[in-house]
PDB file of C-alpha atoms in Angstrom:
ATOM      1  CA  UNK A1166      29.467 116.002   2.087  1.00 84.00           C
ATOM      2  CA  UNK A1167      32.709 115.448   3.821  1.00 95.00           C
ATOM      3  CA  UNK A1168      36.268 116.456   2.457  1.00 97.00           C
ATOM      4  CA  UNK A1169      39.300 115.139   3.964  1.00 98.00           C
ATOM      5  CA  UNK A1170      43.032 115.762   2.494  1.00 98.00           C
ATOM      6  CA  UNK A1171      45.077 112.740   2.430  1.00 98.00           C
ATOM      7  CA  UNK A1172      49.008 113.092   2.144  1.00 98.00           C
ATOM      8  CA  UNK A1173      51.435 111.066   0.712  1.00 98.00           C
ATOM      9  CA  UNK A1174      55.516 111.045   0.346  1.00 97.00           C
ATOM     10  CA  UNK A1175      56.280 111.871  -3.153  1.00 96.00           C
ATOM     11  CA  UNK A1176      56.728 110.675  -5.778  1.00 96.00           C
ATOM     12  CA  UNK A1177      53.327 109.041  -6.237  1.00 97.00           C
ATOM     13  CA  UNK A1178      51.675 108.681  -9.779  1.00 95.00           C
ATOM     14  CA  UNK A1179      48.082 109.319 -10.459  1.00 97.00           C
ATOM     15  CA  UNK A1180      48.242 108.014 -13.682  1.00 95.00           C
ATOM     16  CA  UNK A1181      49.369 104.531 -12.371  1.00 95.00           C
ATOM     17  CA  UNK A1182      46.168 104.444 -10.421  1.00 97.00           C
ATOM     18  CA  UNK A1183      44.066 105.818 -13.147  1.00 97.00           C
ATOM     19  CA  UNK A1184      45.332 103.143 -15.493  1.00 94.00           C
ATOM     20  CA  UNK A1185      44.646 100.333 -12.816  1.00 95.00           C
ATOM     21  CA  UNK A1186      41.129 101.327 -12.378  1.00 96.00           C
ATOM     22  CA  UNK A1187      40.211 101.823 -16.135  1.00 96.00           C
ATOM     23  CA  UNK A1188      41.438  98.310 -16.966  1.00 94.00           C
ATOM     24  CA  UNK A1189      39.046  96.777 -14.333  1.00 96.00           C
ATOM     25  CA  UNK A1190      36.111  99.518 -14.102  1.00 97.00           C
ATOM     26  CA  UNK A1191      32.655  98.226 -12.898  1.00 97.00           C
ATOM     27  CA  UNK A1192      30.170 100.627 -14.325  1.00 96.00           C
ATOM     28  CA  UNK A1193      27.426 101.318 -11.917  1.00 96.00           C
ATOM     29  CA  UNK A1194      29.573 100.668  -8.831  1.00 97.00           C
ATOM     30  CA  UNK A1195      32.521 102.894  -9.991  1.00 97.00           C
ATOM     31  CA  UNK A1196      33.112 105.803 -12.095  1.00 97.00           C
ATOM     32  CA  UNK A1197      36.372 107.195 -13.495  1.00 97.00           C
ATOM     33  CA  UNK A1198      37.205 110.758 -14.863  1.00 96.00           C
ATOM     34  CA  UNK A1199      40.580 112.007 -16.135  1.00 97.00           C
ATOM     35  CA  UNK A1200      41.170 113.435 -12.272  1.00 97.00           C
ATOM     36  CA  UNK A1201      38.631 111.589 -10.265  1.00 97.00           C
ATOM     37  CA  UNK A1202      37.986 108.159  -9.297  1.00 98.00           C
ATOM     38  CA  UNK A1203      34.394 107.560  -7.461  1.00 97.00           C
ATOM     39  CA  UNK A1204      32.442 104.368  -6.085  1.00 97.00           C
ATOM     40  CA  UNK A1205      29.851 103.111  -3.938  1.00 96.00           C
ATOM     41  CA  UNK A1206      30.409 101.805  -0.602  1.00 96.00           C
ATOM     42  CA  UNK A1207      28.700  99.843   1.989  1.00 95.00           C
ATOM     43  CA  UNK A1208      29.808  99.547   5.730  1.00 95.00           C
ATOM     44  CA  UNK A1209      27.256  97.351   7.736  1.00 92.00           C
ATOM     45  CA  UNK A1210      24.009  98.682   7.161  1.00 91.00           C
ATOM     46  CA  UNK A1211      25.003 102.062   5.816  1.00 94.00           C
ATOM     47  CA  UNK A1212      25.551 103.024   2.232  1.00 94.00           C
ATOM     48  CA  UNK A1213      26.801 105.860   0.372  1.00 94.00           C
ATOM     49  CA  UNK A1214      29.998 107.207  -2.052  1.00 95.00           C
ATOM     50  CA  UNK A1215      33.276 108.363  -1.905  1.00 97.00           C
ATOM     51  CA  UNK A1216      35.396 110.355  -4.229  1.00 97.00           C
ATOM     52  CA  UNK A1217      38.971 110.708  -4.737  1.00 98.00           C
ATOM     53  CA  UNK A1218      40.925 113.319  -6.711  1.00 98.00           C
ATOM     54  CA  UNK A1219      44.597 114.236  -6.711  1.00 98.00           C
ATOM     55  CA  UNK A1220      45.816 118.013  -5.810  1.00 98.00           C
ATOM     56  CA  UNK A1221      47.993 119.689  -7.718  1.00 93.00           C
ATOM     57  CA  UNK A1222      49.212 122.308  -5.207  1.00 92.00           C
ATOM     58  CA  UNK A1223      50.469 119.796  -2.633  1.00 95.00           C
ATOM     59  CA  UNK A1224      51.263 115.991  -2.451  1.00 97.00           C
ATOM     60  CA  UNK A1225      47.817 114.822  -1.365  1.00 98.00           C
ATOM     61  CA  UNK A1226      44.528 113.380  -2.352  1.00 98.00           C
ATOM     62  CA  UNK A1227      41.217 114.854  -1.755  1.00 98.00           C
ATOM     63  CA  UNK A1228      38.787 112.237  -0.314  1.00 98.00           C
ATOM     64  CA  UNK A1229      35.041 113.424  -0.284  1.00 97.00           C
ATOM     65  CA  UNK A1230      32.377 111.284   1.227  1.00 97.00           C
ATOM     66  CA  UNK A1231      28.744 111.362   1.303  1.00 95.00           C
ATOM     67  CA  UNK A1232      26.717 112.818   4.357  1.00 93.00           C
ATOM     68  CA  UNK A1233      25.530 109.136   4.735  1.00 92.00           C
ATOM     69  CA  UNK A1234      28.450 107.931   5.668  1.00 95.00           C
ATOM     70  CA  UNK A1235      29.793 110.726   7.760  1.00 96.00           C
ATOM     71  CA  UNK A1236      30.097 108.524  10.953  1.00 97.00           C
ATOM     72  CA  UNK A1237      32.378 106.337   9.161  1.00 98.00           C
ATOM     73  CA  UNK A1238      34.832 109.117   7.660  1.00 98.00           C
ATOM     74  CA  UNK A1239      37.684 107.859   9.752  1.00 98.00           C
ATOM     75  CA  UNK A1240      37.275 104.285   8.826  1.00 97.00           C
ATOM     76  CA  UNK A1241      36.782 105.388   5.424  1.00 98.00           C
ATOM     77  CA  UNK A1242      40.289 107.543   5.306  1.00 98.00           C
ATOM     78  CA  UNK A1243      42.028 104.653   6.447  1.00 98.00           C
ATOM     79  CA  UNK A1244      40.899 102.391   3.874  1.00 98.00           C
ATOM     80  CA  UNK A1245      41.463 104.835   1.172  1.00 98.00           C
ATOM     81  CA  UNK A1246      44.936 105.481   2.330  1.00 98.00           C
ATOM     82  CA  UNK A1247      45.497 101.578   1.960  1.00 98.00           C
ATOM     83  CA  UNK A1248      43.730 101.457  -1.546  1.00 98.00           C
ATOM     84  CA  UNK A1249      46.055 104.256  -2.942  1.00 98.00           C
ATOM     85  CA  UNK A1250      49.100 103.033  -0.899  1.00 98.00           C
ATOM     86  CA  UNK A1251      49.608 106.368   0.486  1.00 98.00           C
ATOM     87  CA  UNK A1252      51.909 105.382   3.768  1.00 98.00           C
ATOM     88  CA  UNK A1253      54.658 103.972   1.683  1.00 97.00           C
ATOM     89  CA  UNK A1254      58.076 105.791   1.631  1.00 97.00           C
ATOM     90  CA  UNK A1255      59.204 105.485  -1.999  1.00 97.00           C
ATOM     91  CA  UNK A1256      62.828 106.154  -0.743  1.00 97.00           C
ATOM     92  CA  UNK A1257      62.919 103.010   1.789  1.00 97.00           C
ATOM     93  CA  UNK A1258      61.625 100.897  -1.238  1.00 98.00           C
ATOM     94  CA  UNK A1259      64.307 101.942  -3.717  1.00 97.00           C
ATOM     95  CA  UNK A1260      66.932 101.329  -1.002  1.00 98.00           C
ATOM     96  CA  UNK A1261      65.348  98.030  -0.047  1.00 98.00           C
ATOM     97  CA  UNK A1262      65.640  96.447  -3.688  1.00 98.00           C
ATOM     98  CA  UNK A1263      69.086  98.805  -4.688  1.00 97.00           C
ATOM     99  CA  UNK A1264      71.677  95.599  -4.785  1.00 97.00           C
ATOM    100  CA  UNK A1265      69.082  93.395  -6.795  1.00 96.00           C
ATOM    101  CA  UNK A1266      70.715  93.111 -10.336  1.00 93.00           C
ATOM    102  CA  UNK A1267      67.307  93.073 -12.216  1.00 90.00           C
ATOM    103  CA  UNK A1268      64.979  95.041  -9.868  1.00 95.00           C
ATOM    104  CA  UNK A1269      66.994  97.404  -8.563  1.00 96.00           C
ATOM    105  CA  UNK A1270      67.332  99.563 -12.003  1.00 94.00           C
ATOM    106  CA  UNK A1271      63.823  99.092 -12.501  1.00 93.00           C
ATOM    107  CA  UNK A1272      62.618 100.190  -8.994  1.00 96.00           C
ATOM    108  CA  UNK A1273      65.228 103.146  -9.140  1.00 96.00           C
ATOM    109  CA  UNK A1274      63.811 104.124 -12.421  1.00 95.00           C
ATOM    110  CA  UNK A1275      60.183 104.164 -11.404  1.00 95.00           C
ATOM    111  CA  UNK A1276      60.207 105.171  -7.866  1.00 95.00           C
ATOM    112  CA  UNK A1277      56.642 106.379  -7.755  1.00 93.00           C
ATOM    113  CA  UNK A1278      55.157 103.017  -8.494  1.00 96.00           C
ATOM    114  CA  UNK A1279      52.869 101.981  -5.857  1.00 97.00           C
ATOM    115  CA  UNK A1280      50.467  98.895  -4.715  1.00 97.00           C
ATOM    116  CA  UNK A1281      47.140  99.576  -5.680  1.00 97.00           C
ATOM    117  CA  UNK A1282      44.717  97.513  -3.320  1.00 97.00           C
ATOM    118  CA  UNK A1283      40.869  97.002  -3.514  1.00 97.00           C
ATOM    119  CA  UNK A1284      38.284  99.105  -1.206  1.00 97.00           C
ATOM    120  CA  UNK A1285      36.582  95.742  -0.338  1.00 97.00           C
ATOM    121  CA  UNK A1286      38.371  92.569   0.363  1.00 97.00           C
ATOM    122  CA  UNK A1287      35.398  90.495  -0.372  1.00 98.00           C
ATOM    123  CA  UNK A1288      34.877  92.348  -3.795  1.00 98.00           C
ATOM    124  CA  UNK A1289      38.635  91.414  -4.557  1.00 97.00           C
ATOM    125  CA  UNK A1290      38.285  87.897  -3.725  1.00 98.00           C
ATOM    126  CA  UNK A1291      35.300  87.721  -6.124  1.00 98.00           C
ATOM    127  CA  UNK A1292      37.466  89.228  -8.841  1.00 97.00           C
ATOM    128  CA  UNK A1293      40.341  86.917  -8.012  1.00 97.00           C
ATOM    129  CA  UNK A1294      38.524  83.734  -8.469  1.00 97.00           C
ATOM    130  CA  UNK A1295      36.691  84.980 -11.710  1.00 97.00           C
ATOM    131  CA  UNK A1296      40.041  85.924 -12.776  1.00 93.00           C
ATOM    132  CA  UNK A1297      41.676  82.348 -12.657  1.00 92.00           C
ATOM    133  CA  UNK A1298      42.940  81.202 -16.004  1.00 86.00           C
ATOM    134  CA  UNK A1299      41.407  84.196 -17.798  1.00 89.00           C
ATOM    135  CA  UNK A1300      42.673  87.437 -18.853  1.00 89.00           C
ATOM    136  CA  UNK A1301      42.126  90.837 -16.892  1.00 89.00           C
ATOM    137  CA  UNK A1302      39.838  91.796 -19.900  1.00 92.00           C
ATOM    138  CA  UNK A1303      37.713  88.656 -19.772  1.00 94.00           C
ATOM    139  CA  UNK A1304      37.458  88.631 -15.920  1.00 95.00           C
ATOM    140  CA  UNK A1305      36.218  92.129 -15.937  1.00 96.00           C
ATOM    141  CA  UNK A1306      33.461  91.293 -18.498  1.00 96.00           C
ATOM    142  CA  UNK A1307      32.234  88.474 -16.491  1.00 97.00           C
ATOM    143  CA  UNK A1308      32.258  90.797 -13.324  1.00 97.00           C
ATOM    144  CA  UNK A1309      30.451  93.384 -14.913  1.00 97.00           C
ATOM    145  CA  UNK A1310      27.622  90.725 -15.732  1.00 96.00           C
ATOM    146  CA  UNK A1311      27.657  90.020 -12.071  1.00 97.00           C
ATOM    147  CA  UNK A1312      27.230  93.313 -10.910  1.00 97.00           C
ATOM    148  CA  UNK A1313      24.473  94.058 -13.758  1.00 96.00           C
ATOM    149  CA  UNK A1314      22.464  90.808 -12.831  1.00 96.00           C
ATOM    150  CA  UNK A1315      22.993  91.158  -8.791  1.00 97.00           C
ATOM    151  CA  UNK A1316      23.999  94.481  -7.928  1.00 96.00           C
ATOM    152  CA  UNK A1317      21.805  96.200  -5.671  1.00 93.00           C
ATOM    153  CA  UNK A1318      20.207  99.395  -7.254  1.00 91.00           C
ATOM    154  CA  UNK A1319      21.383 102.602  -5.308  1.00 80.00           C
ATOM    155  CA  UNK A1320      18.867 103.316  -2.582  1.00 66.00           C
ATOM    156  CA  UNK A1321      19.009 107.074  -2.695  1.00 63.00           C
ATOM    157  CA  UNK A1322      20.053 109.716  -4.922  1.00 60.00           C
ATOM    158  CA  UNK A1323      21.348 112.894  -3.854  1.00 59.00           C
ATOM    159  CA  UNK A1324      22.247 116.482  -5.486  1.00 54.00           C
ATOM    160  CA  UNK A1325      25.880 116.115  -5.075  1.00 61.00           C
ATOM    161  CA  UNK A1326      26.100 112.358  -6.284  1.00 65.00           C
ATOM    162  CA  UNK A1327      27.884 111.172  -9.267  1.00 76.00           C
ATOM    163  CA  UNK A1328      25.145 110.301 -11.735  1.00 85.00           C
ATOM    164  CA  UNK A1329      27.116 107.267 -12.940  1.00 90.00           C
ATOM    165  CA  UNK A1330      26.863 105.520  -9.455  1.00 94.00           C
ATOM    166  CA  UNK A1331      23.756 103.334  -9.501  1.00 93.00           C
ATOM    167  CA  UNK A1332      24.524 100.195  -8.037  1.00 95.00           C
ATOM    168  CA  UNK A1333      26.234  98.377  -4.873  1.00 96.00           C
ATOM    169  CA  UNK A1334      28.462  95.699  -5.199  1.00 97.00           C
ATOM    170  CA  UNK A1335      26.430  92.056  -4.865  1.00 97.00           C
ATOM    171  CA  UNK A1336      26.720  91.211  -0.925  1.00 97.00           C
ATOM    172  CA  UNK A1337      28.289  87.708   0.097  1.00 97.00           C
ATOM    173  CA  UNK A1338      24.757  86.516   0.796  1.00 97.00           C
ATOM    174  CA  UNK A1339      23.197  87.686  -2.615  1.00 97.00           C
ATOM    175  CA  UNK A1340      26.051  85.838  -4.581  1.00 98.00           C
ATOM    176  CA  UNK A1341      25.906  82.644  -2.369  1.00 97.00           C
ATOM    177  CA  UNK A1342      22.262  82.068  -3.199  1.00 96.00           C
ATOM    178  CA  UNK A1343      22.229  83.380  -7.031  1.00 96.00           C
ATOM    179  CA  UNK A1344      21.767  81.492  -9.925  1.00 94.00           C
ATOM    180  CA  UNK A1345      24.860  82.145 -11.971  1.00 93.00           C
ATOM    181  CA  UNK A1346      24.014  79.880 -15.082  1.00 87.00           C
ATOM    182  CA  UNK A1347      25.362  81.356 -18.201  1.00 89.00           C
ATOM    183  CA  UNK A1348      27.223  83.837 -16.356  1.00 93.00           C
ATOM    184  CA  UNK A1349      30.395  82.910 -18.474  1.00 94.00           C
ATOM    185  CA  UNK A1350      32.423  80.700 -16.035  1.00 95.00           C
ATOM    186  CA  UNK A1351      33.117  77.051 -15.637  1.00 94.00           C
ATOM    187  CA  UNK A1352      30.907  75.386 -13.181  1.00 94.00           C
ATOM    188  CA  UNK A1353      33.644  74.482 -10.815  1.00 95.00           C
ATOM    189  CA  UNK A1354      34.851  78.190 -10.743  1.00 96.00           C
ATOM    190  CA  UNK A1355      31.190  79.095 -10.079  1.00 97.00           C
ATOM    191  CA  UNK A1356      31.105  76.779  -7.317  1.00 96.00           C
ATOM    192  CA  UNK A1357      34.324  78.097  -5.747  1.00 97.00           C
ATOM    193  CA  UNK A1358      32.627  81.632  -6.082  1.00 97.00           C
ATOM    194  CA  UNK A1359      29.476  80.446  -4.179  1.00 97.00           C
ATOM    195  CA  UNK A1360      31.250  78.755  -1.373  1.00 98.00           C
ATOM    196  CA  UNK A1361      33.710  81.478  -0.714  1.00 98.00           C
ATOM    197  CA  UNK A1362      30.524  83.673  -0.684  1.00 98.00           C
ATOM    198  CA  UNK A1363      28.422  81.456   1.665  1.00 98.00           C
ATOM    199  CA  UNK A1364      31.560  81.142   3.936  1.00 98.00           C
ATOM    200  CA  UNK A1365      31.957  84.848   4.216  1.00 98.00           C
ATOM    201  CA  UNK A1366      28.167  85.295   4.513  1.00 97.00           C
ATOM    202  CA  UNK A1367      27.762  82.588   7.419  1.00 97.00           C
ATOM    203  CA  UNK A1368      31.019  83.990   9.261  1.00 96.00           C
ATOM    204  CA  UNK A1369      32.795  80.633   8.801  1.00 96.00           C
ATOM    205  CA  UNK A1370      35.647  82.596   6.621  1.00 96.00           C
ATOM    206  CA  UNK A1371      36.922  85.773   7.981  1.00 94.00           C
ATOM    207  CA  UNK A1372      38.481  88.065   5.530  1.00 96.00           C
ATOM    208  CA  UNK A1373      41.125  89.707   7.699  1.00 95.00           C
ATOM    209  CA  UNK A1374      44.781  90.208   8.023  1.00 95.00           C
ATOM    210  CA  UNK A1375      45.453  91.289  11.634  1.00 93.00           C
ATOM    211  CA  UNK A1376      46.632  87.604  12.521  1.00 93.00           C
ATOM    212  CA  UNK A1377      48.962  87.913   9.578  1.00 92.00           C
ATOM    213  CA  UNK A1378      48.812  87.636   5.663  1.00 93.00           C
ATOM    214  CA  UNK A1379      50.047  83.896   5.941  1.00 94.00           C
ATOM    215  CA  UNK A1380      47.163  82.942   8.257  1.00 96.00           C
ATOM    216  CA  UNK A1381      44.675  84.262   5.828  1.00 96.00           C
ATOM    217  CA  UNK A1382      46.255  82.596   2.690  1.00 97.00           C
ATOM    218  CA  UNK A1383      45.827  79.289   4.724  1.00 96.00           C
ATOM    219  CA  UNK A1384      42.331  80.155   5.566  1.00 96.00           C
ATOM    220  CA  UNK A1385      41.557  80.725   1.920  1.00 97.00           C
ATOM    221  CA  UNK A1386      43.517  77.664   0.716  1.00 97.00           C
ATOM    222  CA  UNK A1387      40.862  75.538   2.848  1.00 96.00           C
ATOM    223  CA  UNK A1388      38.128  76.186   0.457  1.00 97.00           C
ATOM    224  CA  UNK A1389      37.475  74.173  -3.031  1.00 95.00           C
ATOM    225  CA  UNK A1390      38.814  75.952  -5.874  1.00 95.00           C
ATOM    226  CA  UNK A1391      41.043  78.165  -4.063  1.00 97.00           C
ATOM    227  CA  UNK A1392      44.946  77.828  -4.548  1.00 95.00           C
ATOM    228  CA  UNK A1393      48.191  79.538  -3.422  1.00 95.00           C
ATOM    229  CA  UNK A1394      47.883  81.939  -6.640  1.00 95.00           C
ATOM    230  CA  UNK A1395      44.329  83.027  -5.620  1.00 96.00           C
ATOM    231  CA  UNK A1396      45.126  83.336  -2.254  1.00 97.00           C
ATOM    232  CA  UNK A1397      48.183  85.239  -2.258  1.00 97.00           C
ATOM    233  CA  UNK A1398      46.649  87.434  -4.953  1.00 97.00           C
ATOM    234  CA  UNK A1399      43.641  88.355  -2.511  1.00 97.00           C
ATOM    235  CA  UNK A1400      46.251  89.167   0.173  1.00 97.00           C
ATOM    236  CA  UNK A1401      47.990  91.299  -2.310  1.00 97.00           C
ATOM    237  CA  UNK A1402      45.101  93.178  -3.933  1.00 97.00           C
ATOM    238  CA  UNK A1403      42.502  93.055  -1.327  1.00 97.00           C
ATOM    239  CA  UNK A1404      44.396  94.284   1.804  1.00 97.00           C
ATOM    240  CA  UNK A1405      47.645  95.716   0.391  1.00 97.00           C
ATOM    241  CA  UNK A1406      49.975  93.380   1.983  1.00 97.00           C
ATOM    242  CA  UNK A1407      53.268  94.401   1.163  1.00 97.00           C
ATOM    243  CA  UNK A1408      55.017  90.850   1.323  1.00 97.00           C
ATOM    244  CA  UNK A1409      52.186  88.784  -0.448  1.00 97.00           C
ATOM    245  CA  UNK A1410      53.544  87.099  -3.699  1.00 97.00           C
ATOM    246  CA  UNK A1411      51.511  85.181  -6.014  1.00 96.00           C
ATOM    247  CA  UNK A1412      54.906  83.377  -7.517  1.00 96.00           C
ATOM    248  CA  UNK A1413      52.731  81.456  -9.929  1.00 94.00           C
ATOM    249  CA  UNK A1414      51.366  84.225 -11.734  1.00 93.00           C
ATOM    250  CA  UNK A1415      52.249  84.080 -15.484  1.00 89.00           C
ATOM    251  CA  UNK A1416      52.933  87.466 -15.845  1.00 89.00           C
ATOM    252  CA  UNK A1417      55.762  87.333 -13.110  1.00 93.00           C
ATOM    253  CA  UNK A1418      56.831  84.291 -14.840  1.00 93.00           C
ATOM    254  CA  UNK A1419      57.071  85.698 -18.527  1.00 89.00           C
ATOM    255  CA  UNK A1420      58.238  89.301 -17.654  1.00 90.00           C
ATOM    256  CA  UNK A1421      61.154  90.404 -19.524  1.00 88.00           C
ATOM    257  CA  UNK A1422      62.983  91.157 -16.635  1.00 88.00           C
ATOM    258  CA  UNK A1423      64.088  87.345 -16.747  1.00 90.00           C
ATOM    259  CA  UNK A1424      64.995  87.316 -20.331  1.00 88.00           C
ATOM    260  CA  UNK A1425      63.601  85.266 -23.277  1.00 86.00           C
ATOM    261  CA  UNK A1426      64.040  82.049 -21.151  1.00 86.00           C
ATOM    262  CA  UNK A1427      61.569  83.333 -18.479  1.00 88.00           C
ATOM    263  CA  UNK A1428      61.805  81.959 -14.807  1.00 94.00           C
ATOM    264  CA  UNK A1429      60.033  78.864 -12.958  1.00 96.00           C
ATOM    265  CA  UNK A1430      57.477  79.287 -10.301  1.00 96.00           C
ATOM    266  CA  UNK A1431      59.934  77.281  -8.101  1.00 96.00           C
ATOM    267  CA  UNK A1432      62.849  79.558  -9.095  1.00 97.00           C
ATOM    268  CA  UNK A1433      61.028  82.768  -8.606  1.00 97.00           C
ATOM    269  CA  UNK A1434      59.744  81.803  -5.201  1.00 97.00           C
ATOM    270  CA  UNK A1435      63.101  81.081  -4.296  1.00 97.00           C
ATOM    271  CA  UNK A1436      64.513  84.305  -5.406  1.00 96.00           C
ATOM    272  CA  UNK A1437      61.807  86.471  -3.914  1.00 97.00           C
ATOM    273  CA  UNK A1438      63.051  85.371  -0.213  1.00 97.00           C
ATOM    274  CA  UNK A1439      65.486  88.115  -0.838  1.00 97.00           C
ATOM    275  CA  UNK A1440      62.981  90.630  -1.387  1.00 97.00           C
ATOM    276  CA  UNK A1441      60.933  90.157   1.920  1.00 97.00           C
ATOM    277  CA  UNK A1442      59.297  91.896   3.507  1.00 97.00           C
ATOM    278  CA  UNK A1443      58.127  93.939   0.405  1.00 98.00           C
ATOM    279  CA  UNK A1444      57.729  91.249  -2.169  1.00 98.00           C
ATOM    280  CA  UNK A1445      54.529  92.772  -3.436  1.00 98.00           C
ATOM    281  CA  UNK A1446      56.522  95.667  -4.594  1.00 98.00           C
ATOM    282  CA  UNK A1447      58.408  93.439  -6.680  1.00 97.00           C
ATOM    283  CA  UNK A1448      55.631  92.048  -8.006  1.00 96.00           C
ATOM    284  CA  UNK A1449      54.125  95.280  -9.146  1.00 96.00           C
ATOM    285  CA  UNK A1450      57.494  96.386 -10.894  1.00 95.00           C
ATOM    286  CA  UNK A1451      57.931  92.904 -12.761  1.00 94.00           C
ATOM    287  CA  UNK A1452      54.130  93.023 -13.758  1.00 92.00           C
ATOM    288  CA  UNK A1453      54.700  96.772 -15.200  1.00 88.00           C
ATOM    289  CA  UNK A1454      57.845  95.468 -17.180  1.00 73.00           C
ATOM    290  CA  UNK A1455      55.490  92.578 -18.526  1.00 71.00           C
ATOM    291  CA  UNK A1456      52.632  95.144 -19.407  1.00 65.00           C
ATOM    292  CA  UNK A1457      55.395  97.442 -21.201  1.00 55.00           C
ATOM    293  CA  UNK A1458      56.299  94.679 -23.531  1.00 54.00           C
ATOM    294  CA  UNK A1459      53.022  92.736 -24.194  1.00 53.00           C
ATOM    295  CA  UNK A1460      50.543  95.654 -23.856  1.00 52.00           C
ATOM    296  CA  UNK A1461      48.396  93.526 -21.487  1.00 55.00           C
ATOM    297  CA  UNK A1462      47.326  93.682 -17.919  1.00 52.00           C
ATOM    298  CA  UNK A1463      48.325  90.270 -17.396  1.00 50.00           C
ATOM    299  CA  UNK A1464      48.038  86.877 -18.939  1.00 43.00           C
ATOM    300  CA  UNK A1465      46.126  83.954 -17.881  1.00 44.00           C
ATOM    301  CA  UNK A1466      46.377  82.993 -14.586  1.00 52.00           C
ATOM    302  CA  UNK A1467      47.839  79.282 -13.385  1.00 49.00           C
ATOM    303  CA  UNK A1468      45.446  76.525 -12.822  1.00 42.00           C
ATOM    304  CA  UNK A1469      44.394  76.221  -8.954  1.00 44.00           C
TER     305      UNK A1469
END
């Protein structure tokens, strides 16, 4: 087992990430303890696990990596830093929003709030499509069914492995060719999921942002059943893109930040231009306000 310390600039909140994972946990693929998050991982033909825990004596996370993934340690460290948003500067983010009358006080009051993102962009893209028009709870239920039905069994057990890790998330090829009847989604959404999976599997769609988040959003929106909300959400949660902004998200529109009347998607999109290039942090803080009042992770998504 390999251990790496990943430092960050305080403040940073383990409880925010624990709550994020707890709401979306996929048993078998992921495991969550009070002070540890673990999951199975795949890079190319290699499979293994990673485990992350906060360190109390210093502003850092400890990343543990299975021996089977040792040659990918550097790449895994980069992905985990992005996943837990460890490279952000909370002082700079607070300063960026300071002049905004609604968000400025909210960001200043909670400077440790970060941008949780996924370990695997394809996995997040699947979650985003499943999450169209349903609550987080309903989307997680359906995603768990996918894992139970199609997740590959963990190929090897080692003494240092978390016993709760038993499966790998289904591959694009597996999802593209699977029979998904009675999975709990409308036929059009199943078709969108399988068309995305097929496009990733055969190389027609590249899930990457090295050419910019806008280019990724444009590529995604060419696929049937994927509109701006889904594409922006994949950029935000799948890649941790700091300026991604799903303006039609009902949690953003109904947040108490805007008062009882709320705000329209057109108005919010126009207002968000002042928050560039950190609109994703605005989304996180607005969602936090909605969650605090409603007690829900987020409401139903808009139609695509």
